[in-house]
PDB file of C-alpha atoms in Angstrom:
ATOM      1  CA  UNK A   2      20.983  21.998   3.103  1.00  0.00           C
ATOM      2  CA  UNK A   3      19.007  24.253   5.698  1.00  0.00           C
ATOM      3  CA  UNK A   4      18.870  26.976   3.096  1.00  0.00           C
ATOM      4  CA  UNK A   5      18.574  24.286   0.147  1.00  0.00           C
ATOM      5  CA  UNK A   6      15.164  22.865   1.519  1.00  0.00           C
ATOM      6  CA  UNK A   7      13.971  26.864   2.769  1.00  0.00           C
ATOM      7  CA  UNK A   8      14.482  27.986  -0.890  1.00  0.00           C
ATOM      8  CA  UNK A   9      12.428  24.932  -2.000  1.00  0.00           C
ATOM      9  CA  UNK A  10       9.901  25.326   0.055  1.00  0.00           C
ATOM     10  CA  UNK A  11       9.436  28.920  -0.579  1.00  0.00           C
ATOM     11  CA  UNK A  12       9.527  28.061  -4.472  1.00  0.00           C
ATOM     12  CA  UNK A  13       6.917  25.166  -4.082  1.00  0.00           C
ATOM     13  CA  UNK A  14       4.755  27.774  -1.712  1.00  0.00           C
ATOM     14  CA  UNK A  15       4.661  30.573  -4.413  1.00  0.00           C
ATOM     15  CA  UNK A  16       3.729  28.265  -7.526  1.00  0.00           C
ATOM     16  CA  UNK A  17       1.307  26.875  -4.868  1.00  0.00           C
ATOM     17  CA  UNK A  18      -0.477  30.036  -4.550  1.00  0.00           C
ATOM     18  CA  UNK A  19      -0.723  31.386  -8.095  1.00  0.00           C
ATOM     19  CA  UNK A  20      -2.054  27.948  -9.050  1.00  0.00           C
ATOM     20  CA  UNK A  21      -4.591  28.504  -6.225  1.00  0.00           C
ATOM     21  CA  UNK A  22      -4.786  32.166  -7.542  1.00  0.00           C
ATOM     22  CA  UNK A  23      -5.851  30.840 -10.842  1.00  0.00           C
ATOM     23  CA  UNK A  24      -8.114  28.143  -9.420  1.00  0.00           C
ATOM     24  CA  UNK A  25     -10.213  30.694  -7.034  1.00  0.00           C
ATOM     25  CA  UNK A  26     -10.190  33.358 -10.285  1.00  0.00           C
ATOM     26  CA  UNK A  27     -11.912  30.422 -12.364  1.00  0.00           C
ATOM     27  CA  UNK A  28     -14.808  29.378  -9.507  1.00  0.00           C
ATOM     28  CA  UNK A  29     -15.344  32.602  -9.138  1.00  0.00           C
ATOM     29  CA  UNK A  30     -16.099  33.762 -12.905  1.00  0.00           C
ATOM     30  CA  UNK A  31     -18.002  30.079 -12.811  1.00  0.00           C
ATOM     31  CA  UNK A  32     -19.871  30.611  -9.891  1.00  0.00           C
ATOM     32  CA  UNK A  33     -20.674  34.449 -12.104  1.00  0.00           C
ATOM     33  CA  UNK A  34     -21.713  33.024 -14.738  1.00  0.00           C
ATOM     34  CA  UNK A  35     -24.071  30.124 -13.389  1.00  0.00           C
ATOM     35  CA  UNK A  36     -25.988  33.046 -11.795  1.00  0.00           C
ATOM     36  CA  UNK A  37     -26.086  35.281 -14.510  1.00  0.00           C
ATOM     37  CA  UNK A  38     -27.262  31.930 -16.702  1.00  0.00           C
ATOM     38  CA  UNK A  39     -30.437  31.836 -14.072  1.00  0.00           C
ATOM     39  CA  UNK A  40     -31.366  35.564 -14.358  1.00  0.00           C
ATOM     40  CA  UNK A  41     -31.188  34.908 -18.102  1.00  0.00           C
ATOM     41  CA  UNK A  42     -33.296  32.072 -17.715  1.00  0.00           C
ATOM     42  CA  UNK A  43     -35.887  34.259 -15.506  1.00  0.00           C
ATOM     43  CA  UNK A  44     -35.636  36.947 -17.734  1.00  0.00           C
ATOM     44  CA  UNK A  45     -37.578  35.905 -20.770  1.00  0.00           C
ATOM     45  CA  UNK A  46     -40.821  36.278 -20.166  1.00  0.00           C
ATOM     46  CA  UNK A  47     -41.091  38.898 -18.143  1.00  0.00           C
ATOM     47  CA  UNK A  48     -41.947  42.573 -18.710  1.00  0.00           C
ATOM     48  CA  UNK A  49     -38.901  45.113 -18.253  1.00  0.00           C
ATOM     49  CA  UNK A  50     -41.356  46.985 -16.041  1.00  0.00           C
ATOM     50  CA  UNK A  51     -40.518  43.691 -13.424  1.00  0.00           C
ATOM     51  CA  UNK A  52     -37.128  43.081 -13.945  1.00  0.00           C
ATOM     52  CA  UNK A  53     -35.359  46.023 -11.805  1.00  0.00           C
ATOM     53  CA  UNK A  54     -37.795  44.548  -8.917  1.00  0.00           C
ATOM     54  CA  UNK A  55     -36.637  40.640  -9.344  1.00  0.00           C
ATOM     55  CA  UNK A  56     -32.823  42.466  -9.613  1.00  0.00           C
ATOM     56  CA  UNK A  57     -33.244  43.906  -6.315  1.00  0.00           C
ATOM     57  CA  UNK A  58     -34.633  40.919  -5.018  1.00  0.00           C
ATOM     58  CA  UNK A  59     -32.299  38.080  -6.112  1.00  0.00           C
ATOM     59  CA  UNK A  60     -29.328  40.045  -5.794  1.00  0.00           C
ATOM     60  CA  UNK A  61     -27.144  39.786  -2.586  1.00  0.00           C
ATOM     61  CA  UNK A  62     -23.919  41.458  -0.853  1.00  0.00           C
ATOM     62  CA  UNK A  63     -21.978  38.512  -2.779  1.00  0.00           C
ATOM     63  CA  UNK A  64     -23.779  39.011  -6.147  1.00  0.00           C
ATOM     64  CA  UNK A  65     -25.138  42.022  -8.126  1.00  0.00           C
ATOM     65  CA  UNK A  66     -27.317  41.537 -11.415  1.00  0.00           C
ATOM     66  CA  UNK A  67     -27.798  43.967 -13.998  1.00  0.00           C
ATOM     67  CA  UNK A  68     -29.946  44.057 -16.802  1.00  0.00           C
ATOM     68  CA  UNK A  69     -28.680  46.320 -19.765  1.00  0.00           C
ATOM     69  CA  UNK A  70     -30.858  46.833 -23.265  1.00  0.00           C
ATOM     70  CA  UNK A  71     -28.403  46.508 -26.921  1.00  0.00           C
ATOM     71  CA  UNK A  72     -28.168  50.422 -26.681  1.00  0.00           C
ATOM     72  CA  UNK A  73     -26.122  50.329 -23.463  1.00  0.00           C
ATOM     73  CA  UNK A  74     -29.604  51.487 -21.679  1.00  0.00           C
ATOM     74  CA  UNK A  75     -29.328  49.822 -17.740  1.00  0.00           C
ATOM     75  CA  UNK A  76     -32.974  48.624 -17.105  1.00  0.00           C
ATOM     76  CA  UNK A  77     -32.393  46.670 -14.081  1.00  0.00           C
ATOM     77  CA  UNK A  78     -30.203  46.600 -11.109  1.00  0.00           C
ATOM     78  CA  UNK A  79     -29.688  45.127  -7.891  1.00  0.00           C
ATOM     79  CA  UNK A  80     -27.800  47.953  -6.092  1.00  0.00           C
ATOM     80  CA  UNK A  81     -28.144  51.203  -7.957  1.00  0.00           C
ATOM     81  CA  UNK A  82     -31.560  53.097  -9.258  1.00  0.00           C
ATOM     82  CA  UNK A  83     -30.970  52.047 -13.123  1.00  0.00           C
ATOM     83  CA  UNK A  84     -32.532  55.728 -14.090  1.00  0.00           C
ATOM     84  CA  UNK A  85     -29.247  57.136 -12.429  1.00  0.00           C
ATOM     85  CA  UNK A  86     -26.834  54.721 -13.773  1.00  0.00           C
ATOM     86  CA  UNK A  87     -24.739  55.912 -17.072  1.00  0.00           C
ATOM     87  CA  UNK A  88     -24.921  54.197 -20.350  1.00  0.00           C
ATOM     88  CA  UNK A  89     -23.383  50.936 -20.280  1.00  0.00           C
ATOM     89  CA  UNK A  90     -22.076  50.473 -24.492  1.00  0.00           C
ATOM     90  CA  UNK A  91     -18.468  51.150 -23.636  1.00  0.00           C
ATOM     91  CA  UNK A  92     -18.250  48.153 -20.624  1.00  0.00           C
ATOM     92  CA  UNK A  93     -15.678  45.184 -21.929  1.00  0.00           C
ATOM     93  CA  UNK A  94     -17.965  43.034 -20.859  1.00  0.00           C
ATOM     94  CA  UNK A  95     -21.073  44.344 -22.288  1.00  0.00           C
ATOM     95  CA  UNK A  96     -19.663  44.703 -25.232  1.00  0.00           C
ATOM     96  CA  UNK A  97     -18.520  40.508 -25.628  1.00  0.00           C
ATOM     97  CA  UNK A  98     -22.063  40.015 -24.264  1.00  0.00           C
ATOM     98  CA  UNK A  99     -23.864  42.013 -27.158  1.00  0.00           C
ATOM     99  CA  UNK A 100     -21.761  39.868 -29.979  1.00  0.00           C
ATOM    100  CA  UNK A 101     -23.081  36.827 -28.282  1.00  0.00           C
ATOM    101  CA  UNK A 102     -20.355  35.502 -26.146  1.00  0.00           C
ATOM    102  CA  UNK A 103     -19.751  35.520 -22.675  1.00  0.00           C
ATOM    103  CA  UNK A 104     -18.092  38.820 -21.778  1.00  0.00           C
ATOM    104  CA  UNK A 105     -15.647  38.958 -18.003  1.00  0.00           C
ATOM    105  CA  UNK A 106     -13.758  41.776 -16.392  1.00  0.00           C
ATOM    106  CA  UNK A 107     -12.016  42.857 -13.529  1.00  0.00           C
ATOM    107  CA  UNK A 108     -12.456  46.476 -13.214  1.00  0.00           C
ATOM    108  CA  UNK A 109     -13.474  49.724 -11.181  1.00  0.00           C
ATOM    109  CA  UNK A 110     -17.258  50.129 -11.202  1.00  0.00           C
ATOM    110  CA  UNK A 111     -18.154  53.480 -11.340  1.00  0.00           C
ATOM    111  CA  UNK A 112     -21.553  53.705 -10.141  1.00  0.00           C
ATOM    112  CA  UNK A 113     -20.539  51.315  -7.258  1.00  0.00           C
ATOM    113  CA  UNK A 114     -17.180  53.131  -6.585  1.00  0.00           C
ATOM    114  CA  UNK A 115     -15.339  49.105  -5.843  1.00  0.00           C
ATOM    115  CA  UNK A 116     -13.502  47.181  -7.878  1.00  0.00           C
ATOM    116  CA  UNK A 117     -15.535  44.333  -8.896  1.00  0.00           C
ATOM    117  CA  UNK A 118     -15.817  40.660 -11.422  1.00  0.00           C
ATOM    118  CA  UNK A 119     -18.328  40.992 -13.942  1.00  0.00           C
ATOM    119  CA  UNK A 120     -19.694  38.084 -16.306  1.00  0.00           C
ATOM    120  CA  UNK A 121     -22.283  39.248 -18.704  1.00  0.00           C
ATOM    121  CA  UNK A 122     -24.144  37.083 -20.957  1.00  0.00           C
ATOM    122  CA  UNK A 123     -26.502  37.696 -24.122  1.00  0.00           C
ATOM    123  CA  UNK A 124     -30.048  37.295 -23.025  1.00  0.00           C
ATOM    124  CA  UNK A 125     -32.571  36.671 -26.179  1.00  0.00           C
ATOM    125  CA  UNK A 126     -36.219  37.692 -25.788  1.00  0.00           C
ATOM    126  CA  UNK A 127     -38.747  36.397 -28.514  1.00  0.00           C
ATOM    127  CA  UNK A 128     -35.985  34.778 -29.958  1.00  0.00           C
ATOM    128  CA  UNK A 129     -33.802  38.322 -30.267  1.00  0.00           C
ATOM    129  CA  UNK A 130     -30.769  38.966 -28.597  1.00  0.00           C
ATOM    130  CA  UNK A 131     -32.191  42.418 -27.129  1.00  0.00           C
ATOM    131  CA  UNK A 132     -30.923  42.341 -23.523  1.00  0.00           C
ATOM    132  CA  UNK A 133     -27.929  41.485 -21.837  1.00  0.00           C
ATOM    133  CA  UNK A 134     -27.339  39.986 -17.956  1.00  0.00           C
ATOM    134  CA  UNK A 135     -24.447  40.628 -16.415  1.00  0.00           C
ATOM    135  CA  UNK A 136     -23.324  39.259 -12.324  1.00  0.00           C
ATOM    136  CA  UNK A 137     -20.867  40.593 -10.781  1.00  0.00           C
ATOM    137  CA  UNK A 138     -18.921  40.646  -6.860  1.00  0.00           C
ATOM    138  CA  UNK A 139     -16.945  42.461  -5.333  1.00  0.00           C
ATOM    139  CA  UNK A 140     -13.896  41.797  -6.304  1.00  0.00           C
ATOM    140  CA  UNK A 141     -13.228  42.243  -2.350  1.00  0.00           C
ATOM    141  CA  UNK A 142     -14.600  39.121  -1.806  1.00  0.00           C
ATOM    142  CA  UNK A 143     -12.085  37.128  -3.660  1.00  0.00           C
ATOM    143  CA  UNK A 144      -9.161  38.948  -2.590  1.00  0.00           C
ATOM    144  CA  UNK A 145     -10.281  37.651   1.042  1.00  0.00           C
ATOM    145  CA  UNK A 146     -10.685  34.126  -0.068  1.00  0.00           C
ATOM    146  CA  UNK A 147      -7.404  34.290  -1.130  1.00  0.00           C
ATOM    147  CA  UNK A 148      -5.785  36.187   1.717  1.00  0.00           C
ATOM    148  CA  UNK A 149      -6.785  33.257   3.650  1.00  0.00           C
ATOM    149  CA  UNK A 150      -6.119  30.772   1.621  1.00  0.00           C
ATOM    150  CA  UNK A 151      -2.585  32.140   1.258  1.00  0.00           C
ATOM    151  CA  UNK A 152      -2.631  32.028   5.130  1.00  0.00           C
ATOM    152  CA  UNK A 153      -2.901  28.625   5.243  1.00  0.00           C
ATOM    153  CA  UNK A 154      -0.459  28.251   2.515  1.00  0.00           C
ATOM    154  CA  UNK A 155       2.447  30.398   4.852  1.00  0.00           C
ATOM    155  CA  UNK A 156       1.217  28.256   7.508  1.00  0.00           C
ATOM    156  CA  UNK A 157       1.872  24.688   6.008  1.00  0.00           C
ATOM    157  CA  UNK A 158       5.590  26.143   4.637  1.00  0.00           C
ATOM    158  CA  UNK A 159       6.866  27.089   7.706  1.00  0.00           C
ATOM    159  CA  UNK A 160       5.417  23.818   9.754  1.00  0.00           C
ATOM    160  CA  UNK A 161       7.233  22.456   6.611  1.00  0.00           C
ATOM    161  CA  UNK A 162      10.118  24.468   7.472  1.00  0.00           C
ATOM    162  CA  UNK A 163      10.588  24.021  10.828  1.00  0.00           C
ATOM    163  CA  UNK A 164      10.154  19.958  10.344  1.00  0.00           C
ATOM    164  CA  UNK A 165      13.076  20.684   8.073  1.00  0.00           C
ATOM    165  CA  UNK A 166      15.055  22.133   9.952  1.00  0.00           C
ATOM    166  CA  UNK A 167      14.633  19.872  13.439  1.00  0.00           C
ATOM    167  CA  UNK A 168      15.237  16.784  10.823  1.00  0.00           C
ATOM    168  CA  UNK A 169      18.470  18.549   9.779  1.00  0.00           C
ATOM    169  CA  UNK A 170      19.865  19.508  13.049  1.00  0.00           C
ATOM    170  CA  UNK A 171      18.993  15.765  13.699  1.00  0.00           C
ATOM    171  CA  UNK A 172      21.134  14.562  10.863  1.00  0.00           C
ATOM    172  CA  UNK A 173      23.977  16.861  11.551  1.00  0.00           C
ATOM    173  CA  UNK A 174      24.313  15.746  15.109  1.00  0.00           C
ATOM    174  CA  UNK A 175      24.398  12.021  13.636  1.00  0.00           C
ATOM    175  CA  UNK A 176      27.044  12.808  11.303  1.00  0.00           C
ATOM    176  CA  UNK A 177      29.272  15.409  13.601  1.00  0.00           C
ATOM    177  CA  UNK A 178      28.991  12.907  16.377  1.00  0.00           C
ATOM    178  CA  UNK A 179      31.103   9.914  14.976  1.00  0.00           C
ATOM    179  CA  UNK A 180      33.755  12.593  13.389  1.00  0.00           C
ATOM    180  CA  UNK A 181      33.774  14.298  16.745  1.00  0.00           C
ATOM    181  CA  UNK A 182      35.181  10.678  18.382  1.00  0.00           C
ATOM    182  CA  UNK A 183      37.201  10.339  15.652  1.00  0.00           C
ATOM    183  CA  UNK A 184      38.971  13.517  15.834  1.00  0.00           C
ATOM    184  CA  UNK A 185      39.262  12.908  19.830  1.00  0.00           C
ATOM    185  CA  UNK A 186      40.461   9.881  19.175  1.00  0.00           C
ATOM    186  CA  UNK A 187      43.294  10.817  16.322  1.00  0.00           C
ATOM    187  CA  UNK A 188      44.133  13.335  19.319  1.00  0.00           C
TER     188      UNK A 188
END
C-alpha cells in the first residue's frame, strides 16, 4: 500500500509541477506583454532621440526594454548601447511583431550573453507601424521562481507521503493484532 501511495503522490507531484510550470510561464509572458504595452503607449509621440533615455529610465533588473525600427535596427535599449547592437531582423519575436502580431521567444541573447524570455509588439507612430517594442526578462528569474515552487510541491509531497506511511502503519497494526491473537489462540 505504501508503494502504491508513493507512486500516486509522485505522479500527482509531477502533474502539479507541470501545471505550475505552464501557469508561471504564461504569467511571465502576460507581465512582459503588459510592460511592452506600457512602453508602446509611451513612445508613440516621443522623438526617436528620446527613446534610449526612456528605455534606460524604465528598464529594471527584472524587465529589459528595446525599441527596434522596422528594418531591424535597434534604436533604444535599457541595458546595452543600441549603436553596438546587431540588427534584429532575424529575431523570431521581432518578425512576428513586424507582421502585426504579438511575438514571443525563449532564447539566448547575444548582446547580454544569457537566456531571455521576450515579448514584442508592433508600435504605431502617426498611424503607421514603424517600430517594434520588446520587453524581456532573464529566464533565470523564471527558473528561480519555478525552483521555489517545485520545492514547495516536493515538501508537500514528502509530508503527504509521511502521513500516508504513518496511517498505513496504524492500519497494518490494527489489522494484524486480531490475526496475531487468533493465530495464538489457534496454536
